[in-house]
PDB file of C-alpha atoms and ligand atoms in Angstrom:
ATOM      1  CA  MET A   1      20.453   0.021  12.150  1.00 95.00           C
ATOM      2  CA  ARG A   2      18.923   0.094   8.701  1.00 97.00           C
ATOM      3  CA  LEU A   3      15.386   1.323   8.120  1.00 98.00           C
ATOM      4  CA  ASN A   4      13.333   1.402   4.959  1.00 98.00           C
ATOM      5  CA  ILE A   5      11.550   4.739   4.837  1.00 98.00           C
ATOM      6  CA  ASN A   6       9.420   5.861   1.924  1.00 98.00           C
ATOM      7  CA  GLY A   7      11.003   3.194  -0.265  1.00 97.00           C
ATOM      8  CA  GLU A   8      14.622   4.028   0.550  1.00 98.00           C
ATOM      9  CA  ASP A   9      17.059   2.289   2.873  1.00 98.00           C
ATOM     10  CA  VAL A  10      18.515   4.591   5.515  1.00 97.00           C
ATOM     11  CA  ASP A  11      21.386   3.711   7.872  1.00 97.00           C
ATOM     12  CA  LEU A  12      21.248   5.280  11.315  1.00 96.00           C
ATOM     13  CA  GLU A  13      23.032   5.154  14.646  1.00 96.00           C
ATOM     14  CA  VAL A  14      20.350   5.591  17.284  1.00 97.00           C
ATOM     15  CA  ASP A  15      19.353   4.090  20.602  1.00 97.00           C
ATOM     16  CA  PRO A  16      17.053   1.151  19.743  1.00 97.00           C
ATOM     17  CA  ASP A  17      14.476   2.372  22.268  1.00 97.00           C
ATOM     18  CA  THR A  18      14.123   5.765  20.584  1.00 98.00           C
ATOM     19  CA  PRO A  19      10.551   6.325  19.412  1.00 98.00           C
ATOM     20  CA  LEU A  20      10.309   6.169  15.632  1.00 98.00           C
ATOM     21  CA  LEU A  21       8.735   9.647  15.638  1.00 98.00           C
ATOM     22  CA  TRP A  22      11.939  11.254  16.948  1.00 98.00           C
ATOM     23  CA  VAL A  23      14.033   9.439  14.368  1.00 98.00           C
ATOM     24  CA  LEU A  24      11.762  10.650  11.578  1.00 98.00           C
ATOM     25  CA  ARG A  25      11.651  14.249  12.774  1.00 98.00           C
ATOM     26  CA  ASP A  26      15.051  14.826  14.401  1.00 97.00           C
ATOM     27  CA  HIS A  27      17.363  12.549  12.435  1.00 97.00           C
ATOM     28  CA  LEU A  28      15.711  12.576   9.028  1.00 97.00           C
ATOM     29  CA  SER A  29      13.898  15.938   9.018  1.00 98.00           C
ATOM     30  CA  LEU A  30      10.647  14.269   7.994  1.00 98.00           C
ATOM     31  CA  THR A  31       8.602  16.792   9.930  1.00 98.00           C
ATOM     32  CA  GLY A  32       5.256  16.114   8.264  1.00 98.00           C
ATOM     33  CA  THR A  33       4.619  13.596  11.037  1.00 98.00           C
ATOM     34  CA  LYS A  34       3.628  15.536  14.152  1.00 98.00           C
ATOM     35  CA  PHE A  35       4.091  15.193  17.891  1.00 98.00           C
ATOM     36  CA  GLY A  36       0.863  15.657  19.811  1.00 98.00           C
ATOM     37  CA  CYS A  37       0.634  13.693  23.037  1.00 98.00           C
ATOM     38  CA  GLY A  38       3.487  11.187  23.053  1.00 98.00           C
ATOM     39  CA  ILE A  39       1.285   8.505  24.620  1.00 98.00           C
ATOM     40  CA  ALA A  40      -0.573   7.014  21.627  1.00 98.00           C
ATOM     41  CA  SER A  41      -3.711   9.004  22.391  1.00 98.00           C
ATOM     42  CA  CYS A  42      -4.051  11.627  19.631  1.00 98.00           C
ATOM     43  CA  GLY A  43      -2.913  10.126  16.322  1.00 98.00           C
ATOM     44  CA  ALA A  44      -0.884  13.152  15.180  1.00 98.00           C
ATOM     45  CA  CYS A  45       2.177  10.916  14.790  1.00 98.00           C
ATOM     46  CA  THR A  46       0.503   8.268  12.597  1.00 98.00           C
ATOM     47  CA  VAL A  47       2.673   6.617   9.952  1.00 98.00           C
ATOM     48  CA  HIS A  48       2.263   3.356   8.089  1.00 98.00           C
ATOM     49  CA  ILE A  49       4.275   0.284   9.033  1.00 98.00           C
ATOM     50  CA  ASP A  50       3.907  -2.288   6.275  1.00 98.00           C
ATOM     51  CA  GLY A  51       0.874  -0.352   5.055  1.00 97.00           C
ATOM     52  CA  TYR A  52      -1.038  -0.048   8.308  1.00 97.00           C
ATOM     53  CA  PRO A  53      -1.373   2.911  10.672  1.00 98.00           C
ATOM     54  CA  GLN A  54       0.859   2.942  13.739  1.00 98.00           C
ATOM     55  CA  ARG A  55       1.514   5.588  16.378  1.00 98.00           C
ATOM     56  CA  SER A  56       5.164   6.420  15.852  1.00 98.00           C
ATOM     57  CA  CYS A  57       5.473   8.241  19.216  1.00 98.00           C
ATOM     58  CA  VAL A  58       5.348   4.917  21.069  1.00 98.00           C
ATOM     59  CA  TYR A  59       6.895   2.689  18.385  1.00 98.00           C
ATOM     60  CA  PRO A  60      10.515   1.836  19.260  1.00 98.00           C
ATOM     61  CA  VAL A  61      12.693   2.346  16.237  1.00 98.00           C
ATOM     62  CA  ALA A  62      14.191  -1.133  16.698  1.00 98.00           C
ATOM     63  CA  ALA A  63      10.744  -2.646  16.064  1.00 98.00           C
ATOM     64  CA  ALA A  64      10.599  -0.889  12.710  1.00 98.00           C
ATOM     65  CA  GLU A  65      13.716  -2.625  11.388  1.00 97.00           C
ATOM     66  CA  GLY A  66      12.809  -4.900   8.495  1.00 97.00           C
ATOM     67  CA  THR A  67       9.494  -3.164   7.866  1.00 98.00           C
ATOM     68  CA  ALA A  68       8.398  -0.702   5.204  1.00 98.00           C
ATOM     69  CA  ILE A  69       7.819   2.662   6.897  1.00 98.00           C
ATOM     70  CA  THR A  70       5.742   5.240   5.077  1.00 98.00           C
ATOM     71  CA  THR A  71       5.312   8.829   6.191  1.00 98.00           C
ATOM     72  CA  ILE A  72       3.062  11.536   4.795  1.00 98.00           C
ATOM     73  CA  GLU A  73       5.976  12.683   2.624  1.00 98.00           C
ATOM     74  CA  GLY A  74       6.220   9.311   0.891  1.00 97.00           C
ATOM     75  CA  ALA A  75       2.592   8.202   0.747  1.00 97.00           C
ATOM     76  CA  ARG A  76       1.966   7.658  -2.959  1.00 94.00           C
ATOM     77  CA  SER A  77      -0.843   5.386  -4.085  1.00 96.00           C
ATOM     78  CA  LYS A  78      -4.252   5.441  -5.692  1.00 97.00           C
ATOM     79  CA  ALA A  79      -5.804   5.735  -2.228  1.00 98.00           C
ATOM     80  CA  GLU A  80      -3.478   8.603  -1.332  1.00 97.00           C
ATOM     81  CA  GLU A  81      -4.403  10.437  -4.523  1.00 97.00           C
ATOM     82  CA  ALA A  82      -8.115   9.984  -3.825  1.00 98.00           C
ATOM     83  CA  VAL A  83      -7.732  11.140  -0.205  1.00 98.00           C
ATOM     84  CA  ARG A  84      -5.586  14.134  -1.148  1.00 98.00           C
ATOM     85  CA  ALA A  85      -8.048  15.232  -3.842  1.00 98.00           C
ATOM     86  CA  ALA A  86     -11.009  14.910  -1.470  1.00 98.00           C
ATOM     87  CA  TRP A  87      -9.177  16.737   1.336  1.00 98.00           C
ATOM     88  CA  THR A  88      -8.423  19.581  -1.079  1.00 98.00           C
ATOM     89  CA  GLU A  89     -11.896  19.705  -2.600  1.00 98.00           C
ATOM     90  CA  LEU A  90     -13.610  19.827   0.795  1.00 98.00           C
ATOM     91  CA  GLN A  91     -10.928  22.031   2.408  1.00 98.00           C
ATOM     92  CA  VAL A  92     -10.733  19.709   5.378  1.00 98.00           C
ATOM     93  CA  PRO A  93      -7.868  21.198   7.440  1.00 98.00           C
ATOM     94  CA  GLN A  94      -8.249  24.101   9.827  1.00 98.00           C
ATOM     95  CA  CYS A  95      -4.991  24.613  11.747  1.00 98.00           C
ATOM     96  CA  GLY A  96      -3.665  21.487  10.022  1.00 98.00           C
ATOM     97  CA  TYR A  97      -1.742  20.065  12.951  1.00 98.00           C
ATOM     98  CA  CYS A  98      -3.574  16.748  13.134  1.00 98.00           C
ATOM     99  CA  GLN A  99      -4.049  16.345   9.421  1.00 98.00           C
ATOM    100  CA  SER A 100      -1.070  14.255   8.351  1.00 98.00           C
ATOM    101  CA  GLY A 101      -2.102  11.677  10.935  1.00 98.00           C
ATOM    102  CA  GLN A 102      -5.731  11.887   9.809  1.00 98.00           C
ATOM    103  CA  ILE A 103      -4.686  11.402   6.203  1.00 98.00           C
ATOM    104  CA  MET A 104      -2.479   8.393   6.927  1.00 98.00           C
ATOM    105  CA  SER A 105      -5.367   6.682   8.732  1.00 98.00           C
ATOM    106  CA  ALA A 106      -7.797   7.665   5.964  1.00 98.00           C
ATOM    107  CA  ILE A 107      -5.555   6.266   3.215  1.00 98.00           C
ATOM    108  CA  SER A 108      -5.518   2.876   4.880  1.00 98.00           C
ATOM    109  CA  LEU A 109      -9.306   2.911   5.343  1.00 98.00           C
ATOM    110  CA  VAL A 110     -10.094   3.974   1.792  1.00 98.00           C
ATOM    111  CA  ARG A 111      -7.693   1.381   0.402  1.00 97.00           C
ATOM    112  CA  ASP A 112      -9.172  -1.489   2.410  1.00 97.00           C
ATOM    113  CA  VAL A 113     -12.899  -0.729   2.742  1.00 97.00           C
ATOM    114  CA  THR A 114     -15.206  -0.166  -0.206  1.00 94.00           C
ATOM    115  CA  ALA A 115     -17.953   2.396   0.512  1.00 95.00           C
ATOM    116  CA  PRO A 116     -17.098   2.873   4.218  1.00 97.00           C
ATOM    117  CA  THR A 117     -20.082   3.507   6.490  1.00 97.00           C
ATOM    118  CA  ASP A 118     -20.133   6.021   9.322  1.00 97.00           C
ATOM    119  CA  GLU A 119     -19.384   3.118  11.660  1.00 97.00           C
ATOM    120  CA  ASP A 120     -16.392   2.045   9.547  1.00 98.00           C
ATOM    121  CA  ILE A 121     -15.088   5.608   9.603  1.00 98.00           C
ATOM    122  CA  ASP A 122     -15.621   5.967  13.349  1.00 97.00           C
ATOM    123  CA  ALA A 123     -13.761   2.715  13.979  1.00 97.00           C
ATOM    124  CA  ALA A 124     -10.835   3.539  11.715  1.00 98.00           C
ATOM    125  CA  MET A 125     -10.481   7.189  12.735  1.00 98.00           C
ATOM    126  CA  ALA A 126     -11.284   6.972  16.449  1.00 96.00           C
ATOM    127  CA  GLY A 127      -7.641   7.336  17.447  1.00 96.00           C
ATOM    128  CA  ASN A 128      -7.097  10.501  15.418  1.00 98.00           C
ATOM    129  CA  LEU A 129      -8.175  13.550  17.392  1.00 98.00           C
ATOM    130  CA  CYS A 130      -8.744  17.029  15.970  1.00 98.00           C
ATOM    131  CA  ARG A 131      -8.980  19.941  18.364  1.00 97.00           C
ATOM    132  CA  CYS A 132     -10.330  22.109  15.517  1.00 98.00           C
ATOM    133  CA  MET A 133     -13.269  19.699  15.216  1.00 98.00           C
ATOM    134  CA  THR A 134     -12.936  19.026  11.484  1.00 98.00           C
ATOM    135  CA  TYR A 135     -14.577  15.643  11.971  1.00 98.00           C
ATOM    136  CA  ASP A 136     -17.584  16.339   9.704  1.00 98.00           C
ATOM    137  CA  ARG A 137     -15.358  17.350   6.811  1.00 98.00           C
ATOM    138  CA  ILE A 138     -13.079  14.362   7.421  1.00 98.00           C
ATOM    139  CA  ARG A 139     -16.085  12.052   7.242  1.00 98.00           C
ATOM    140  CA  LYS A 140     -17.315  13.647   4.014  1.00 98.00           C
ATOM    141  CA  ALA A 141     -13.844  13.577   2.485  1.00 98.00           C
ATOM    142  CA  ILE A 142     -13.381   9.895   3.271  1.00 98.00           C
ATOM    143  CA  LYS A 143     -16.687   9.108   1.574  1.00 98.00           C
ATOM    144  CA  THR A 144     -15.722  11.248  -1.424  1.00 98.00           C
ATOM    145  CA  ALA A 145     -12.338   9.528  -1.665  1.00 98.00           C
ATOM    146  CA  ALA A 146     -13.951   6.105  -1.406  1.00 97.00           C
ATOM    147  CA  GLN A 147     -16.300   6.957  -4.285  1.00 96.00           C
ATOM    148  CA  GLN A 148     -13.298   8.076  -6.309  1.00 94.00           C
ATOM    149  CA  MET A 149     -11.623   4.720  -5.656  1.00 93.00           C
ATOM    150  CA  GLU A 150     -14.620   2.920  -7.189  1.00 86.00           C
ATOM    151  CA  ARG A 151     -14.395   4.788 -10.499  1.00 77.00           C
TER     152      ARG A 151
HETATM  153  S1  FES B   1       1.797  11.986  19.390  1.00 66.31           S
HETATM  154 FE1  FES B   1       1.548   9.889  19.005  1.00 66.31          FE
HETATM  155  S2  FES B   1      -0.535   9.482  19.398  1.00 66.31           S
HETATM  156 FE2  FES B   1      -0.249  11.551  20.010  1.00 66.31          FE
HETATM  157  S1  FES B   2      -7.133  20.790  11.947  1.00 66.31           S
HETATM  158 FE1  FES B   2      -6.445  21.689  13.810  1.00 66.31          FE
HETATM  159  S2  FES B   2      -6.158  19.978  15.127  1.00 66.31           S
HETATM  160 FE2  FES B   2      -7.127  19.147  13.395  1.00 66.31          FE
END
């Protein structure tokens, strides 16, 4: 099958039922996307499919054919720049394991919602868990990134 990943077409021979996460990590060495739970409950594996967050651990690779897949390695946009700068400024990560998933969800939120409220952030980020409890810094960083997007 042919996938479009981070703007490039990639030809692969894989079982169509293989979760996209395994294709990214094991076949393409795109290891920025993490495995946490494998059951769509933690968000560590979040990538964008056609610009929107999806849990790649439960997303069959066959369903990704014909879509634009973006991983943390290929996320380049104004929203990504704002999120990255805010994450760096506020030193959001602790162990870092959940952070690529957090960032992919945050990019989508900051791109689509002007001046997100706490409720907007809770709704958009609810599926991204952090066992280091960086939630306060994530919230602040999303608000900082959103302000940057308005400038
Ligand atoms: S690894 Fe996919 S949601 Fe946890
Ligand atoms: S920073 Fe450690 S799990 Fe989130």
